[in-house]
CSV table of C-alpha atoms in Angstrom, one decimal:
chain,number,residue,atom,x,y,z
A,25,UNK,CA,-21.2,-88.7,-0.4
A,26,UNK,CA,-17.7,-87.5,0.5
A,27,UNK,CA,-17.2,-86.4,-3.1
A,28,UNK,CA,-20.3,-84.3,-2.9
A,29,UNK,CA,-19.1,-82.4,0.2
A,30,UNK,CA,-15.8,-81.5,-1.6
A,31,UNK,CA,-17.8,-80.1,-4.5
A,32,UNK,CA,-19.9,-77.9,-2.1
A,33,UNK,CA,-17.0,-76.2,-0.4
A,34,UNK,CA,-15.7,-73.3,-2.5
A,35,UNK,CA,-12.1,-73.4,-3.6
A,36,UNK,CA,-9.8,-70.6,-2.3
A,37,UNK,CA,-8.4,-68.6,-5.2
A,38,UNK,CA,-4.6,-68.5,-5.7
A,39,UNK,CA,-4.3,-64.8,-4.9
A,40,UNK,CA,-5.8,-65.3,-1.4
A,41,UNK,CA,-3.4,-68.1,-0.7
A,42,UNK,CA,-0.5,-65.9,-1.9
A,43,UNK,CA,-1.7,-63.1,0.3
A,44,UNK,CA,-1.9,-65.1,3.4
A,45,UNK,CA,1.4,-66.9,3.0
A,46,UNK,CA,4.7,-65.2,4.0
A,47,UNK,CA,6.9,-63.8,1.3
A,48,UNK,CA,9.5,-65.9,-0.2
A,49,UNK,CA,13.0,-65.4,1.2
A,50,UNK,CA,15.5,-63.6,-1.1
A,51,UNK,CA,18.2,-65.8,-2.6
A,52,UNK,CA,21.6,-65.5,-0.9
A,53,UNK,CA,23.4,-65.1,-4.2
A,54,UNK,CA,21.6,-61.8,-5.1
A,55,UNK,CA,25.0,-60.1,-5.4
A,56,UNK,CA,25.8,-62.2,-8.4
A,57,UNK,CA,23.4,-60.3,-10.5
A,58,UNK,CA,25.0,-57.5,-12.6
A,59,UNK,CA,24.1,-53.9,-11.8
A,60,UNK,CA,21.8,-52.1,-14.2
A,61,UNK,CA,23.2,-49.5,-16.6
A,62,UNK,CA,24.0,-46.2,-15.0
A,63,UNK,CA,24.2,-47.7,-11.5
A,64,UNK,CA,27.4,-47.0,-9.5
A,65,UNK,CA,28.3,-48.1,-6.0
A,66,UNK,CA,29.5,-44.6,-5.1
A,67,UNK,CA,26.0,-43.1,-5.6
A,68,UNK,CA,24.4,-45.5,-3.1
A,69,UNK,CA,26.3,-44.1,-0.2
A,70,UNK,CA,28.5,-47.1,0.7
A,71,UNK,CA,31.5,-45.4,2.4
A,72,UNK,CA,34.6,-46.8,3.8
A,73,UNK,CA,35.2,-46.5,7.6
A,74,UNK,CA,37.7,-43.7,7.0
A,75,UNK,CA,35.2,-41.5,5.1
A,76,UNK,CA,32.4,-41.8,7.8
A,77,UNK,CA,34.0,-39.2,10.0
A,78,UNK,CA,33.0,-35.8,8.5
A,79,UNK,CA,35.1,-32.8,9.1
A,80,UNK,CA,33.5,-30.6,11.7
A,81,UNK,CA,32.2,-27.3,10.3
A,82,UNK,CA,33.6,-24.2,11.8
A,83,UNK,CA,31.1,-21.7,13.0
A,84,UNK,CA,30.7,-18.6,10.9
A,85,UNK,CA,32.4,-15.4,11.9
A,86,UNK,CA,30.6,-12.3,12.9
A,87,UNK,CA,31.5,-10.6,9.6
A,88,UNK,CA,30.1,-13.5,7.6
A,89,UNK,CA,26.9,-13.5,9.6
A,90,UNK,CA,26.5,-9.8,9.1
A,91,UNK,CA,27.1,-10.2,5.4
A,92,UNK,CA,24.5,-12.9,5.2
A,93,UNK,CA,22.0,-10.9,7.1
A,94,UNK,CA,22.5,-7.9,4.8
A,95,UNK,CA,22.0,-10.1,1.8
A,96,UNK,CA,18.8,-11.5,3.2
A,97,UNK,CA,17.6,-8.1,4.1
A,98,UNK,CA,18.2,-6.9,0.5
A,99,UNK,CA,16.2,-9.9,-0.8
A,100,UNK,CA,13.4,-8.9,1.6
A,101,UNK,CA,13.5,-5.3,0.5
A,102,UNK,CA,13.3,-6.1,-3.2
A,103,UNK,CA,10.6,-8.8,-2.8
A,104,UNK,CA,7.6,-6.4,-3.3
A,105,UNK,CA,9.2,-5.1,-6.5
A,106,UNK,CA,8.9,-8.5,-8.0
A,107,UNK,CA,5.1,-8.3,-7.6
A,108,UNK,CA,4.8,-4.8,-9.3
A,109,UNK,CA,4.7,-6.0,-12.9
A,110,UNK,CA,2.1,-8.6,-12.1
A,111,UNK,CA,0.0,-6.1,-10.3
A,112,UNK,CA,0.3,-3.6,-13.2
A,113,UNK,CA,-0.8,-6.2,-15.7
A,114,UNK,CA,-3.7,-7.2,-13.5
A,115,UNK,CA,-4.8,-3.6,-13.0
A,116,UNK,CA,-4.6,-3.0,-16.8
A,117,UNK,CA,-6.6,-6.1,-17.6
A,118,UNK,CA,-9.3,-5.5,-15.0
A,119,UNK,CA,-10.5,-2.4,-16.8
A,120,UNK,CA,-11.6,1.0,-15.6
A,121,UNK,CA,-15.2,0.2,-14.7
A,122,UNK,CA,-16.5,0.1,-11.1
A,123,UNK,CA,-17.0,-3.6,-10.4
A,124,UNK,CA,-16.4,-5.6,-7.2
A,125,UNK,CA,-13.4,-7.3,-8.7
A,126,UNK,CA,-11.6,-4.1,-9.6
A,127,UNK,CA,-12.6,-2.4,-6.3
A,128,UNK,CA,-11.2,-5.3,-4.3
A,129,UNK,CA,-7.9,-5.3,-6.3
A,130,UNK,CA,-7.5,-1.5,-5.8
A,131,UNK,CA,-8.2,-2.0,-2.1
A,132,UNK,CA,-5.4,-4.6,-1.9
A,133,UNK,CA,-3.1,-2.3,-3.9
A,134,UNK,CA,-3.5,0.3,-1.2
A,135,UNK,CA,-3.6,-2.0,1.9
A,136,UNK,CA,-0.4,-4.0,1.2
A,137,UNK,CA,1.9,-1.0,0.7
A,138,UNK,CA,0.5,1.0,3.6
A,139,UNK,CA,0.9,-1.9,6.0
A,140,UNK,CA,4.3,-2.5,4.6
A,141,UNK,CA,5.3,1.1,5.2
A,142,UNK,CA,4.0,1.0,8.8
A,143,UNK,CA,5.9,-2.2,9.6
A,144,UNK,CA,9.2,-1.3,8.0
A,145,UNK,CA,11.2,-1.5,11.2
A,146,UNK,CA,9.6,-4.7,12.3
A,147,UNK,CA,10.3,-6.4,9.0
A,148,UNK,CA,14.1,-5.7,9.3
A,149,UNK,CA,14.5,-5.9,13.0
A,150,UNK,CA,15.9,-9.5,13.1
A,151,UNK,CA,18.5,-8.7,10.4
A,152,UNK,CA,19.8,-5.5,12.0
A,153,UNK,CA,22.9,-5.6,14.2
A,154,UNK,CA,25.1,-2.9,15.6
A,155,UNK,CA,27.7,-3.4,12.8
A,156,UNK,CA,25.4,-3.2,9.9
A,157,UNK,CA,23.1,-0.4,11.1
A,158,UNK,CA,24.2,2.1,8.5
A,159,UNK,CA,23.8,-0.4,5.7
A,160,UNK,CA,20.3,-1.2,6.8
A,161,UNK,CA,19.3,2.4,6.3
A,162,UNK,CA,19.9,2.0,2.6
A,163,UNK,CA,17.9,-1.3,2.6
A,164,UNK,CA,15.0,0.3,4.4
A,165,UNK,CA,15.1,3.2,2.0
A,166,UNK,CA,14.9,0.9,-0.9
A,167,UNK,CA,12.0,-1.0,0.8
A,168,UNK,CA,10.1,2.3,1.3
A,169,UNK,CA,10.7,3.3,-2.3
A,170,UNK,CA,9.3,0.0,-3.6
A,171,UNK,CA,6.3,0.3,-1.3
A,172,UNK,CA,5.7,3.9,-2.6
A,173,UNK,CA,5.9,2.6,-6.2
A,174,UNK,CA,3.2,0.0,-5.3
A,175,UNK,CA,1.1,2.8,-3.8
A,176,UNK,CA,1.5,4.9,-6.9
A,177,UNK,CA,0.3,2.0,-9.0
A,178,UNK,CA,-2.9,2.0,-6.9
A,179,UNK,CA,-3.2,5.8,-7.4
A,180,UNK,CA,-2.8,5.3,-11.1
A,181,UNK,CA,-5.6,2.7,-11.1
A,182,UNK,CA,-7.9,4.9,-9.1
A,183,UNK,CA,-7.3,7.8,-11.4
A,184,UNK,CA,-8.0,5.6,-14.4
A,185,UNK,CA,-11.3,4.5,-12.8
A,186,UNK,CA,-12.3,8.2,-12.5
A,187,UNK,CA,-12.4,8.2,-8.7
A,188,UNK,CA,-9.7,10.9,-8.2
A,189,UNK,CA,-11.0,14.5,-8.3
A,190,UNK,CA,-8.6,15.8,-11.0
A,191,UNK,CA,-11.0,17.6,-13.3
A,192,UNK,CA,-12.6,21.0,-12.9
A,193,UNK,CA,-16.1,19.5,-12.8
A,194,UNK,CA,-15.2,17.6,-9.7
A,195,UNK,CA,-14.8,20.8,-7.8
A,196,UNK,CA,-18.0,22.7,-8.9
A,197,UNK,CA,-19.2,23.1,-5.4
A,198,UNK,CA,-16.3,25.4,-4.7
A,199,UNK,CA,-16.5,27.3,-7.9
A,200,UNK,CA,-17.9,30.8,-7.9
A,201,UNK,CA,-20.4,32.0,-10.4
A,202,UNK,CA,-18.8,33.9,-13.3
A,203,UNK,CA,-19.7,37.5,-13.6
A,204,UNK,CA,-20.0,38.5,-17.3
A,205,UNK,CA,-17.9,41.4,-18.4
A,206,UNK,CA,-20.4,42.4,-21.1
A,207,UNK,CA,-24.1,41.8,-21.6
A,208,UNK,CA,-25.9,41.6,-24.9
A,209,UNK,CA,-29.4,42.9,-25.5
A,210,UNK,CA,-31.3,41.4,-28.3
A,211,UNK,CA,-33.2,43.8,-30.5
A,212,UNK,CA,-36.2,42.5,-32.2
A,213,UNK,CA,-37.8,44.3,-35.1
């Protein structure tokens, strides 16, 4: 009867036993294994006691800070120019028909440059110092020029869609009636 009770209890699988048992301790002679190819002790970061002390970095001077701020402001001023080719291709590929997609794209082409032009001083305020004020005028001028180029791209697209009144037929309400210089009378026989 005892043998029947052993057969009725399910045996625990080996993976469950391994899962519940603690991991095996690592052997103490792990350092005797050779390093794999391409492995070097220097890349791990083991440093000697003398190399642990890093040399303190000196704070940047005012001139270096102004130069860095000027470089960052030039990057910021030229950032909208990097989007101009992409916008031009997207405008060309969207076609000249009046669809919701092309109307939304034209709206964004006008909205982004106009908001950029209105916020020119706020964009560059954190980079402007008393020492680089004259240099920032050139940066702001370049930024305004790039925004005007983006705005002209929007105007080009609106003109291509036929929404700009550039033809004579768009202004017929203000046209006067022509007075003929001569009149012809038909003679019937």
